Amino acid sequence: MLLAAGLGLRMRPITEKTPKPLVQVAGRTLIDMCLDRVAASGIGKAVVNTHYLAGQVEAHLKRRPDLDIVISHEPELLGTGGGVANALPHLGDEPFLVVNTDSLWLDGPSPAIERLALNFDESMMDALLLMHSTVEAYGYEGAGDFVIDAGGLLSRRPEREQVPYAYTGVMVVHPRLLAGAPGGAFSFNLLYDRAIEAERLYGIVHDGEWFHVGTTDGLDQVEDYMSERFPGIRHR
């Protein structure tokens, strides 16, 4: 599942006429970069939720013949949790991948999606999150999201404290985590808290680069990095 419905307010004025998933980095849209990773992993179907400037996103996705893409349109924004819950009929009964379309990463020694799939143990996990070091991330200025213990079990960052790891926006989820979820709009944080209480929320640390592209400053940082590392690629 790709989350592509948001308004992209922190990336204005770029997103006033262009939905954030269609913003380009190194000459390629954010959503295509995500879908490239999904297709390369061997996943054949992608469910994409849409809302803001949905026609542009849906028209763009028709150019992807390599994936079976299903649109889950939201007449009203449902948030991260509500968006996934609304799309559950398209996602089936098995664990599935969730990717925020403003999450951009470069794989390390092994593909991140493959690592998530190999490390997901549904007997002990309801969700497995891809985490990244806050100090090594590009475009990230937050205080981190979760504490990770030696076994990968996650707990919340204590209030007014900083922790070393941030959630990248990429995870594997078992649909049972959404059982009994509220209707309408809600944040996935509600479900994280439920999984933490049950000691079923886990994380692994990404071994490649991760870029937070939620703001114009973050976008500029990614472009600067890509220009230096891949000088032959067309940039903005």
JSON list of C-alpha atoms in Angstrom, two decimals:
[
{"chain": "A", "resi": 1, "resn": "MET", "atom": "CA", "xyz": [0.00, 0.00, 0.00]},
{"chain": "A", "resi": 2, "resn": "LEU", "atom": "CA", "xyz": [1.30, 3.44, -0.98]},
{"chain": "A", "resi": 3, "resn": "LEU", "atom": "CA", "xyz": [0.06, 6.45, 0.97]},
{"chain": "A", "resi": 4, "resn": "ALA", "atom": "CA", "xyz": [-0.43, 9.23, -1.59]},
{"chain": "A", "resi": 5, "resn": "ALA", "atom": "CA", "xyz": [-3.49, 11.16, -0.43]},
{"chain": "A", "resi": 6, "resn": "GLY", "atom": "CA", "xyz": [-1.99, 13.98, 1.65]},
{"chain": "A", "resi": 7, "resn": "LEU", "atom": "CA", "xyz": [-2.13, 17.70, 0.93]},
{"chain": "A", "resi": 8, "resn": "GLY", "atom": "CA", "xyz": [1.63, 18.27, 1.06]},
{"chain": "A", "resi": 9, "resn": "LEU", "atom": "CA", "xyz": [1.17, 21.54, 2.95]},
{"chain": "A", "resi": 10, "resn": "ARG", "atom": "CA", "xyz": [4.79, 21.73, 4.14]},
{"chain": "A", "resi": 11, "resn": "MET", "atom": "CA", "xyz": [6.02, 21.57, 0.56]},
{"chain": "A", "resi": 12, "resn": "ARG", "atom": "CA", "xyz": [4.08, 24.59, -0.72]},
{"chain": "A", "resi": 13, "resn": "PRO", "atom": "CA", "xyz": [4.25, 26.44, -3.06]},
{"chain": "A", "resi": 14, "resn": "ILE", "atom": "CA", "xyz": [5.46, 23.41, -5.06]},
{"chain": "A", "resi": 15, "resn": "THR", "atom": "CA", "xyz": [2.37, 21.39, -4.13]},
{"chain": "A", "resi": 16, "resn": "GLU", "atom": "CA", "xyz": [-0.18, 24.10, -4.88]},
{"chain": "A", "resi": 17, "resn": "LYS", "atom": "CA", "xyz": [-0.58, 22.66, -8.39]},
{"chain": "A", "resi": 18, "resn": "THR", "atom": "CA", "xyz": [1.39, 19.41, -8.13]},
{"chain": "A", "resi": 19, "resn": "PRO", "atom": "CA", "xyz": [0.48, 16.65, -5.65]},
{"chain": "A", "resi": 20, "resn": "LYS", "atom": "CA", "xyz": [3.43, 15.68, -3.48]},
{"chain": "A", "resi": 21, "resn": "PRO", "atom": "CA", "xyz": [3.70, 12.13, -4.91]},
{"chain": "A", "resi": 22, "resn": "LEU", "atom": "CA", "xyz": [4.40, 13.69, -8.32]},
{"chain": "A", "resi": 23, "resn": "VAL", "atom": "CA", "xyz": [7.13, 16.04, -7.08]},
{"chain": "A", "resi": 24, "resn": "GLN", "atom": "CA", "xyz": [10.37, 15.09, -8.83]},
{"chain": "A", "resi": 25, "resn": "VAL", "atom": "CA", "xyz": [13.74, 14.24, -7.35]},
{"chain": "A", "resi": 26, "resn": "ALA", "atom": "CA", "xyz": [16.63, 13.61, -9.72]},
{"chain": "A", "resi": 27, "resn": "GLY", "atom": "CA", "xyz": [14.20, 13.71, -12.65]},
{"chain": "A", "resi": 28, "resn": "ARG", "atom": "CA", "xyz": [11.83, 11.05, -11.27]},
{"chain": "A", "resi": 29, "resn": "THR", "atom": "CA", "xyz": [8.64, 11.41, -9.24]},
{"chain": "A", "resi": 30, "resn": "LEU", "atom": "CA", "xyz": [8.58, 10.37, -5.59]},
{"chain": "A", "resi": 31, "resn": "ILE", "atom": "CA", "xyz": [5.82, 7.84, -6.20]},
{"chain": "A", "resi": 32, "resn": "ASP", "atom": "CA", "xyz": [7.70, 6.24, -9.10]},
{"chain": "A", "resi": 33, "resn": "MET", "atom": "CA", "xyz": [10.79, 5.89, -6.94]},
{"chain": "A", "resi": 34, "resn": "CYS", "atom": "CA", "xyz": [8.69, 4.02, -4.39]},
{"chain": "A", "resi": 35, "resn": "LEU", "atom": "CA", "xyz": [6.99, 1.89, -7.04]},
{"chain": "A", "resi": 36, "resn": "ASP", "atom": "CA", "xyz": [10.37, 1.07, -8.59]},
{"chain": "A", "resi": 37, "resn": "ARG", "atom": "CA", "xyz": [11.44, -0.46, -5.27]},
{"chain": "A", "resi": 38, "resn": "VAL", "atom": "CA", "xyz": [8.14, -2.31, -4.93]},
{"chain": "A", "resi": 39, "resn": "ALA", "atom": "CA", "xyz": [8.36, -3.78, -8.44]},
{"chain": "A", "resi": 40, "resn": "ALA", "atom": "CA", "xyz": [12.02, -4.75, -8.00]},
{"chain": "A", "resi": 41, "resn": "SER", "atom": "CA", "xyz": [11.09, -6.69, -4.85]},
{"chain": "A", "resi": 42, "resn": "GLY", "atom": "CA", "xyz": [8.77, -8.94, -6.83]},
{"chain": "A", "resi": 43, "resn": "ILE", "atom": "CA", "xyz": [5.51, -7.48, -5.51]},
{"chain": "A", "resi": 44, "resn": "GLY", "atom": "CA", "xyz": [3.04, -7.40, -8.39]},
{"chain": "A", "resi": 45, "resn": "LYS", "atom": "CA", "xyz": [0.15, -5.37, -6.95]},
{"chain": "A", "resi": 46, "resn": "ALA", "atom": "CA", "xyz": [0.07, -1.92, -5.39]},
{"chain": "A", "resi": 47, "resn": "VAL", "atom": "CA", "xyz": [-2.90, -0.21, -3.74]},
{"chain": "A", "resi": 48, "resn": "VAL", "atom": "CA", "xyz": [-2.59, 3.59, -3.81]},
{"chain": "A", "resi": 49, "resn": "ASN", "atom": "CA", "xyz": [-4.85, 5.91, -1.85]},
{"chain": "A", "resi": 50, "resn": "THR", "atom": "CA", "xyz": [-5.62, 9.30, -3.43]},
{"chain": "A", "resi": 51, "resn": "HIS", "atom": "CA", "xyz": [-7.38, 12.51, -2.45]},
{"chain": "A", "resi": 52, "resn": "TYR", "atom": "CA", "xyz": [-5.60, 15.80, -3.17]},
{"chain": "A", "resi": 53, "resn": "LEU", "atom": "CA", "xyz": [-5.30, 16.42, -6.93]},
{"chain": "A", "resi": 54, "resn": "ALA", "atom": "CA", "xyz": [-6.26, 12.77, -7.31]},
{"chain": "A", "resi": 55, "resn": "GLY", "atom": "CA", "xyz": [-6.81, 13.02, -11.09]},
{"chain": "A", "resi": 56, "resn": "GLN", "atom": "CA", "xyz": [-3.15, 13.89, -11.66]},
{"chain": "A", "resi": 57, "resn": "VAL", "atom": "CA", "xyz": [-1.93, 10.99, -9.53]},
{"chain": "A", "resi": 58, "resn": "GLU", "atom": "CA", "xyz": [-4.29, 8.47, -11.09]},
{"chain": "A", "resi": 59, "resn": "ALA", "atom": "CA", "xyz": [-3.46, 9.57, -14.64]},
{"chain": "A", "resi": 60, "resn": "HIS", "atom": "CA", "xyz": [0.25, 9.27, -13.88]},
{"chain": "A", "resi": 61, "resn": "LEU", "atom": "CA", "xyz": [-0.14, 5.76, -12.44]},
{"chain": "A", "resi": 62, "resn": "LYS", "atom": "CA", "xyz": [-1.71, 4.52, -15.67]},
{"chain": "A", "resi": 63, "resn": "ARG", "atom": "CA", "xyz": [1.79, 4.76, -17.17]},
{"chain": "A", "resi": 64, "resn": "ARG", "atom": "CA", "xyz": [3.02, 1.89, -14.96]},
{"chain": "A", "resi": 65, "resn": "PRO", "atom": "CA", "xyz": [2.36, -1.33, -16.90]},
{"chain": "A", "resi": 66, "resn": "ASP", "atom": "CA", "xyz": [4.75, -3.28, -14.66]},
{"chain": "A", "resi": 67, "resn": "LEU", "atom": "CA", "xyz": [2.35, -3.30, -11.69]},
{"chain": "A", "resi": 68, "resn": "ASP", "atom": "CA", "xyz": [-1.31, -4.03, -11.08]},
{"chain": "A", "resi": 69, "resn": "ILE", "atom": "CA", "xyz": [-2.28, -0.71, -9.47]},
{"chain": "A", "resi": 70, "resn": "VAL", "atom": "CA", "xyz": [-5.56, -0.37, -7.59]},
{"chain": "A", "resi": 71, "resn": "ILE", "atom": "CA", "xyz": [-6.81, 3.08, -6.61]},
{"chain": "A", "resi": 72, "resn": "SER", "atom": "CA", "xyz": [-8.42, 3.59, -3.21]},
{"chain": "A", "resi": 73, "resn": "HIS", "atom": "CA", "xyz": [-9.88, 7.08, -3.55]},
{"chain": "A", "resi": 74, "resn": "GLU", "atom": "CA", "xyz": [-10.81, 9.06, -0.45]},
{"chain": "A", "resi": 75, "resn": "PRO", "atom": "CA", "xyz": [-13.46, 11.78, -0.98]},
{"chain": "A", "resi": 76, "resn": "GLU", "atom": "CA", "xyz": [-12.40, 13.04, 2.46]},
{"chain": "A", "resi": 77, "resn": "LEU", "atom": "CA", "xyz": [-8.94, 12.63, 3.95]},
{"chain": "A", "resi": 78, "resn": "LEU", "atom": "CA", "xyz": [-8.79, 9.61, 6.25]},
{"chain": "A", "resi": 79, "resn": "GLY", "atom": "CA", "xyz": [-5.29, 9.97, 7.70]},
{"chain": "A", "resi": 80, "resn": "THR", "atom": "CA", "xyz": [-2.63, 7.28, 7.65]},
{"chain": "A", "resi": 81, "resn": "GLY", "atom": "CA", "xyz": [-4.59, 4.76, 9.68]},
{"chain": "A", "resi": 82, "resn": "GLY", "atom": "CA", "xyz": [-7.95, 5.48, 8.13]},
{"chain": "A", "resi": 83, "resn": "GLY", "atom": "CA", "xyz": [-6.48, 5.34, 4.64]},
{"chain": "A", "resi": 84, "resn": "VAL", "atom": "CA", "xyz": [-5.04, 1.86, 5.17]},
{"chain": "A", "resi": 85, "resn": "ALA", "atom": "CA", "xyz": [-8.20, 0.64, 6.93]},
{"chain": "A", "resi": 86, "resn": "ASN", "atom": "CA", "xyz": [-10.32, 1.91, 4.03]},
{"chain": "A", "resi": 87, "resn": "ALA", "atom": "CA", "xyz": [-8.15, -0.01, 1.55]},
{"chain": "A", "resi": 88, "resn": "LEU", "atom": "CA", "xyz": [-8.19, -3.32, 3.46]},
{"chain": "A", "resi": 89, "resn": "PRO", "atom": "CA", "xyz": [-10.66, -4.99, 1.04]},
{"chain": "A", "resi": 90, "resn": "HIS", "atom": "CA", "xyz": [-7.97, -4.64, -1.65]},
{"chain": "A", "resi": 91, "resn": "LEU", "atom": "CA", "xyz": [-5.11, -5.86, 0.55]},
{"chain": "A", "resi": 92, "resn": "GLY", "atom": "CA", "xyz": [-6.20, -9.36, 1.52]},
{"chain": "A", "resi": 93, "resn": "ASP", "atom": "CA", "xyz": [-5.57, -11.41, 4.65]},
{"chain": "A", "resi": 94, "resn": "GLU", "atom": "CA", "xyz": [-1.79, -11.69, 4.50]},
{"chain": "A", "resi": 95, "resn": "PRO", "atom": "CA", "xyz": [0.86, -9.23, 5.79]},
{"chain": "A", "resi": 96, "resn": "PHE", "atom": "CA", "xyz": [1.42, -6.33, 3.41]},
{"chain": "A", "resi": 97, "resn": "LEU", "atom": "CA", "xyz": [3.92, -3.55, 2.81]},
{"chain": "A", "resi": 98, "resn": "VAL", "atom": "CA", "xyz": [3.03, 0.10, 3.54]},
{"chain": "A", "resi": 99, "resn": "VAL", "atom": "CA", "xyz": [5.10, 2.93, 2.04]},
{"chain": "A", "resi": 100, "resn": "ASN", "atom": "CA", "xyz": [4.72, 6.68, 2.51]},
{"chain": "A", "resi": 101, "resn": "THR", "atom": "CA", "xyz": [5.34, 8.31, -0.84]},
{"chain": "A", "resi": 102, "resn": "ASP", "atom": "CA", "xyz": [7.49, 11.04, 0.71]},
{"chain": "A", "resi": 103, "resn": "SER", "atom": "CA", "xyz": [9.89, 8.34, 1.91]},
{"chain": "A", "resi": 104, "resn": "LEU", "atom": "CA", "xyz": [12.92, 8.05, -0.33]},
{"chain": "A", "resi": 105, "resn": "TRP", "atom": "CA", "xyz": [15.68, 5.59, 0.39]},
{"chain": "A", "resi": 106, "resn": "LEU", "atom": "CA", "xyz": [18.74, 3.98, -1.16]},
{"chain": "A", "resi": 107, "resn": "ASP", "atom": "CA", "xyz": [19.30, 0.33, -0.35]},
{"chain": "A", "resi": 108, "resn": "GLY", "atom": "CA", "xyz": [22.31, -0.86, 1.57]},
{"chain": "A", "resi": 109, "resn": "PRO", "atom": "CA", "xyz": [23.91, -4.32, 1.13]},
{"chain": "A", "resi": 110, "resn": "SER", "atom": "CA", "xyz": [20.46, -5.90, 0.75]},
{"chain": "A", "resi": 111, "resn": "PRO", "atom": "CA", "xyz": [17.15, -4.36, -0.41]},
{"chain": "A", "resi": 112, "resn": "ALA", "atom": "CA", "xyz": [15.15, -2.82, 2.45]},
{"chain": "A", "resi": 113, "resn": "ILE", "atom": "CA", "xyz": [11.87, -4.41, 1.36]},
{"chain": "A", "resi": 114, "resn": "GLU", "atom": "CA", "xyz": [13.53, -7.83, 1.22]},
{"chain": "A", "resi": 115, "resn": "ARG", "atom": "CA", "xyz": [14.95, -7.32, 4.72]},
{"chain": "A", "resi": 116, "resn": "LEU", "atom": "CA", "xyz": [11.54, -6.37, 6.07]},
{"chain": "A", "resi": 117, "resn": "ALA", "atom": "CA", "xyz": [9.93, -9.43, 4.50]},
{"chain": "A", "resi": 118, "resn": "LEU", "atom": "CA", "xyz": [12.62, -11.79, 5.80]},
{"chain": "A", "resi": 119, "resn": "ASN", "atom": "CA", "xyz": [12.53, -10.37, 9.33]},
{"chain": "A", "resi": 120, "resn": "PHE", "atom": "CA", "xyz": [8.74, -10.18, 9.71]},
{"chain": "A", "resi": 121, "resn": "ASP", "atom": "CA", "xyz": [7.59, -12.92, 12.09]},
{"chain": "A", "resi": 122, "resn": "GLU", "atom": "CA", "xyz": [3.80, -12.87, 12.27]},
{"chain": "A", "resi": 123, "resn": "SER", "atom": "CA", "xyz": [3.81, -15.16, 15.33]},
{"chain": "A", "resi": 124, "resn": "MET", "atom": "CA", "xyz": [5.29, -12.33, 17.41]},
{"chain": "A", "resi": 125, "resn": "MET", "atom": "CA", "xyz": [4.75, -9.15, 15.34]},
{"chain": "A", "resi": 126, "resn": "ASP", "atom": "CA", "xyz": [1.77, -7.11, 14.21]},
{"chain": "A", "resi": 127, "resn": "ALA", "atom": "CA", "xyz": [4.01, -4.60, 12.42]},
{"chain": "A", "resi": 128, "resn": "LEU", "atom": "CA", "xyz": [7.70, -4.31, 11.56]},
{"chain": "A", "resi": 129, "resn": "LEU", "atom": "CA", "xyz": [8.94, -0.77, 10.91]},
{"chain": "A", "resi": 130, "resn": "LEU", "atom": "CA", "xyz": [12.02, 0.27, 8.97]},
{"chain": "A", "resi": 131, "resn": "MET", "atom": "CA", "xyz": [13.95, 2.68, 11.20]},
{"chain": "A", "resi": 132, "resn": "HIS", "atom": "CA", "xyz": [16.89, 4.98, 10.48]},
{"chain": "A", "resi": 133, "resn": "SER", "atom": "CA", "xyz": [19.45, 6.89, 12.49]},
{"chain": "A", "resi": 134, "resn": "THR", "atom": "CA", "xyz": [18.24, 10.46, 13.00]},
{"chain": "A", "resi": 135, "resn": "VAL", "atom": "CA", "xyz": [21.72, 11.97, 12.76]},
{"chain": "A", "resi": 136, "resn": "GLU", "atom": "CA", "xyz": [22.48, 10.23, 9.46]},
{"chain": "A", "resi": 137, "resn": "ALA", "atom": "CA", "xyz": [19.17, 11.05, 7.76]},
{"chain": "A", "resi": 138, "resn": "TYR", "atom": "CA", "xyz": [18.84, 13.75, 5.11]},
{"chain": "A", "resi": 139, "resn": "GLY", "atom": "CA", "xyz": [16.13, 16.37, 5.58]},
{"chain": "A", "resi": 140, "resn": "TYR", "atom": "CA", "xyz": [15.11, 15.10, 9.03]},
{"chain": "A", "resi": 141, "resn": "GLU", "atom": "CA", "xyz": [15.08, 17.51, 11.96]},
{"chain": "A", "resi": 142, "resn": "GLY", "atom": "CA", "xyz": [12.91, 15.67, 14.49]},
{"chain": "A", "resi": 143, "resn": "ALA", "atom": "CA", "xyz": [13.69, 14.10, 17.87]},
{"chain": "A", "resi": 144, "resn": "GLY", "atom": "CA", "xyz": [13.22, 10.50, 16.72]},
{"chain": "A", "resi": 145, "resn": "ASP", "atom": "CA", "xyz": [10.17, 8.29, 17.11]},
{"chain": "A", "resi": 146, "resn": "PHE", "atom": "CA", "xyz": [10.83, 5.05, 18.98]},
{"chain": "A", "resi": 147, "resn": "VAL", "atom": "CA", "xyz": [13.23, 3.34, 21.35]},
{"chain": "A", "resi": 148, "resn": "ILE", "atom": "CA", "xyz": [14.49, -0.02, 20.03]},
{"chain": "A", "resi": 149, "resn": "ASP", "atom": "CA", "xyz": [15.61, -2.72, 22.44]},
{"chain": "A", "resi": 150, "resn": "ALA", "atom": "CA", "xyz": [18.21, -5.39, 21.66]},
{"chain": "A", "resi": 151, "resn": "GLY", "atom": "CA", "xyz": [15.55, -7.70, 20.22]},
{"chain": "A", "resi": 152, "resn": "GLY", "atom": "CA", "xyz": [13.98, -5.05, 17.99]},
{"chain": "A", "resi": 153, "resn": "LEU", "atom": "CA", "xyz": [10.94, -4.38, 20.21]},
{"chain": "A", "resi": 154, "resn": "LEU", "atom": "CA", "xyz": [9.77, -0.77, 19.93]},
{"chain": "A", "resi": 155, "resn": "SER", "atom": "CA", "xyz": [8.54, 1.62, 22.60]},
{"chain": "A", "resi": 156, "resn": "ARG", "atom": "CA", "xyz": [7.56, 5.28, 22.40]},
{"chain": "A", "resi": 157, "resn": "ARG", "atom": "CA", "xyz": [10.07, 8.09, 22.68]},
{"chain": "A", "resi": 158, "resn": "PRO", "atom": "CA", "xyz": [9.75, 9.58, 26.17]},
{"chain": "A", "resi": 159, "resn": "GLU", "atom": "CA", "xyz": [8.20, 13.03, 26.19]},
{"chain": "A", "resi": 160, "resn": "ARG", "atom": "CA", "xyz": [10.69, 15.91, 25.74]},
{"chain": "A", "resi": 161, "resn": "GLU", "atom": "CA", "xyz": [13.53, 13.46, 25.05]},
{"chain": "A", "resi": 162, "resn": "GLN", "atom": "CA", "xyz": [15.44, 12.55, 21.91]},
{"chain": "A", "resi": 163, "resn": "VAL", "atom": "CA", "xyz": [16.01, 9.02, 20.65]},
{"chain": "A", "resi": 164, "resn": "PRO", "atom": "CA", "xyz": [18.45, 7.78, 18.00]},
{"chain": "A", "resi": 165, "resn": "TYR", "atom": "CA", "xyz": [15.99, 6.36, 15.49]},
{"chain": "A", "resi": 166, "resn": "ALA", "atom": "CA", "xyz": [13.18, 7.70, 13.30]},
{"chain": "A", "resi": 167, "resn": "TYR", "atom": "CA", "xyz": [10.50, 5.78, 11.42]},
{"chain": "A", "resi": 168, "resn": "THR", "atom": "CA", "xyz": [11.21, 5.92, 7.67]},
{"chain": "A", "resi": 169, "resn": "GLY", "atom": "CA", "xyz": [7.62, 5.52, 6.47]},
{"chain": "A", "resi": 170, "resn": "VAL", "atom": "CA", "xyz": [8.16, 1.91, 5.30]},
{"chain": "A", "resi": 171, "resn": "MET", "atom": "CA", "xyz": [6.75, -1.07, 7.18]},
{"chain": "A", "resi": 172, "resn": "VAL", "atom": "CA", "xyz": [5.17, -4.51, 6.98]},
{"chain": "A", "resi": 173, "resn": "VAL", "atom": "CA", "xyz": [1.77, -4.81, 8.68]},
{"chain": "A", "resi": 174, "resn": "HIS", "atom": "CA", "xyz": [-0.45, -7.77, 9.50]},
{"chain": "A", "resi": 175, "resn": "PRO", "atom": "CA", "xyz": [-4.11, -6.93, 8.78]},
{"chain": "A", "resi": 176, "resn": "ARG", "atom": "CA", "xyz": [-5.12, -8.16, 12.25]},
{"chain": "A", "resi": 177, "resn": "LEU", "atom": "CA", "xyz": [-3.62, -4.93, 13.62]},
{"chain": "A", "resi": 178, "resn": "LEU", "atom": "CA", "xyz": [-6.50, -3.07, 11.98]},
{"chain": "A", "resi": 179, "resn": "ALA", "atom": "CA", "xyz": [-9.20, -5.32, 13.46]},
{"chain": "A", "resi": 180, "resn": "GLY", "atom": "CA", "xyz": [-11.63, -3.13, 15.36]},
{"chain": "A", "resi": 181, "resn": "ALA", "atom": "CA", "xyz": [-10.07, 0.08, 14.02]},
{"chain": "A", "resi": 182, "resn": "PRO", "atom": "CA", "xyz": [-12.33, 3.14, 14.25]},
{"chain": "A", "resi": 183, "resn": "GLY", "atom": "CA", "xyz": [-14.21, 4.32, 11.20]},
{"chain": "A", "resi": 184, "resn": "GLY", "atom": "CA", "xyz": [-13.33, 7.54, 9.44]},
{"chain": "A", "resi": 185, "resn": "ALA", "atom": "CA", "xyz": [-10.08, 9.45, 9.78]},
{"chain": "A", "resi": 186, "resn": "PHE", "atom": "CA", "xyz": [-7.39, 8.45, 12.28]},
{"chain": "A", "resi": 187, "resn": "SER", "atom": "CA", "xyz": [-3.62, 8.25, 12.55]},
{"chain": "A", "resi": 188, "resn": "PHE", "atom": "CA", "xyz": [-1.68, 4.99, 12.41]},
{"chain": "A", "resi": 189, "resn": "ASN", "atom": "CA", "xyz": [-0.18, 6.09, 15.73]},
{"chain": "A", "resi": 190, "resn": "LEU", "atom": "CA", "xyz": [-3.33, 4.74, 17.37]},
{"chain": "A", "resi": 191, "resn": "LEU", "atom": "CA", "xyz": [-2.47, 1.28, 16.04]},
{"chain": "A", "resi": 192, "resn": "TYR", "atom": "CA", "xyz": [1.20, 1.63, 16.98]},
{"chain": "A", "resi": 193, "resn": "ASP", "atom": "CA", "xyz": [0.16, 2.30, 20.57]},
{"chain": "A", "resi": 194, "resn": "ARG", "atom": "CA", "xyz": [-2.07, -0.78, 20.49]},
{"chain": "A", "resi": 195, "resn": "ALA", "atom": "CA", "xyz": [0.81, -2.93, 19.19]},
{"chain": "A", "resi": 196, "resn": "ILE", "atom": "CA", "xyz": [3.25, -1.47, 21.75]},
{"chain": "A", "resi": 197, "resn": "GLU", "atom": "CA", "xyz": [0.88, -2.34, 24.59]},
{"chain": "A", "resi": 198, "resn": "ALA", "atom": "CA", "xyz": [0.72, -5.92, 23.29]},
{"chain": "A", "resi": 199, "resn": "GLU", "atom": "CA", "xyz": [4.53, -5.97, 22.76]},
{"chain": "A", "resi": 200, "resn": "ARG", "atom": "CA", "xyz": [4.02, -6.71, 19.06]},
{"chain": "A", "resi": 201, "resn": "LEU", "atom": "CA", "xyz": [5.56, -3.61, 17.43]},
{"chain": "A", "resi": 202, "resn": "TYR", "atom": "CA", "xyz": [9.08, -4.22, 16.14]},
{"chain": "A", "resi": 203, "resn": "GLY", "atom": "CA", "xyz": [11.67, -2.42, 14.06]},
{"chain": "A", "resi": 204, "resn": "ILE", "atom": "CA", "xyz": [14.85, -3.02, 12.09]},
{"chain": "A", "resi": 205, "resn": "VAL", "atom": "CA", "xyz": [17.44, -0.35, 11.29]},
{"chain": "A", "resi": 206, "resn": "HIS", "atom": "CA", "xyz": [17.94, 0.55, 7.64]},
{"chain": "A", "resi": 207, "resn": "ASP", "atom": "CA", "xyz": [21.49, -0.08, 6.43]},
{"chain": "A", "resi": 208, "resn": "GLY", "atom": "CA", "xyz": [21.40, 2.38, 3.52]},
{"chain": "A", "resi": 209, "resn": "GLU", "atom": "CA", "xyz": [20.55, 6.06, 3.11]},
{"chain": "A", "resi": 210, "resn": "TRP", "atom": "CA", "xyz": [17.18, 7.59, 3.92]},
{"chain": "A", "resi": 211, "resn": "PHE", "atom": "CA", "xyz": [15.81, 10.99, 2.90]},
{"chain": "A", "resi": 212, "resn": "HIS", "atom": "CA", "xyz": [12.88, 12.77, 4.50]},
{"chain": "A", "resi": 213, "resn": "VAL", "atom": "CA", "xyz": [11.25, 14.71, 1.68]},
{"chain": "A", "resi": 214, "resn": "GLY", "atom": "CA", "xyz": [8.35, 16.28, 3.57]},
{"chain": "A", "resi": 215, "resn": "THR", "atom": "CA", "xyz": [9.46, 19.91, 3.19]},
{"chain": "A", "resi": 216, "resn": "THR", "atom": "CA", "xyz": [11.05, 22.14, 0.57]},
{"chain": "A", "resi": 217, "resn": "ASP", "atom": "CA", "xyz": [14.26, 22.20, 2.64]},
{"chain": "A", "resi": 218, "resn": "GLY", "atom": "CA", "xyz": [14.29, 18.41, 2.72]},
{"chain": "A", "resi": 219, "resn": "LEU", "atom": "CA", "xyz": [13.76, 18.33, -1.03]},
{"chain": "A", "resi": 220, "resn": "ASP", "atom": "CA", "xyz": [16.69, 20.68, -1.56]},
{"chain": "A", "resi": 221, "resn": "GLN", "atom": "CA", "xyz": [18.94, 18.49, 0.59]},
{"chain": "A", "resi": 222, "resn": "VAL", "atom": "CA", "xyz": [18.02, 15.40, -1.40]},
{"chain": "A", "resi": 223, "resn": "GLU", "atom": "CA", "xyz": [18.65, 17.19, -4.70]},
{"chain": "A", "resi": 224, "resn": "ASP", "atom": "CA", "xyz": [22.07, 18.37, -3.50]},
{"chain": "A", "resi": 225, "resn": "TYR", "atom": "CA", "xyz": [22.98, 14.83, -2.46]},
{"chain": "A", "resi": 226, "resn": "MET", "atom": "CA", "xyz": [21.76, 13.27, -5.69]},
{"chain": "A", "resi": 227, "resn": "SER", "atom": "CA", "xyz": [23.59, 15.90, -7.78]},
{"chain": "A", "resi": 228, "resn": "GLU", "atom": "CA", "xyz": [26.87, 14.99, -6.09]},
{"chain": "A", "resi": 229, "resn": "ARG", "atom": "CA", "xyz": [26.40, 11.22, -6.07]},
{"chain": "A", "resi": 230, "resn": "PHE", "atom": "CA", "xyz": [24.72, 10.87, -9.48]},
{"chain": "A", "resi": 231, "resn": "PRO", "atom": "CA", "xyz": [25.99, 13.82, -11.56]},
{"chain": "A", "resi": 232, "resn": "GLY", "atom": "CA", "xyz": [24.71, 12.38, -14.83]},
{"chain": "A", "resi": 233, "resn": "ILE", "atom": "CA", "xyz": [21.07, 12.44, -13.71]},
{"chain": "A", "resi": 234, "resn": "ARG", "atom": "CA", "xyz": [18.80, 15.32, -14.70]},
{"chain": "A", "resi": 235, "resn": "HIS", "atom": "CA", "xyz": [17.75, 17.37, -11.69]},
{"chain": "A", "resi": 236, "resn": "ARG", "atom": "CA", "xyz": [15.23, 20.11, -11.03]}
]
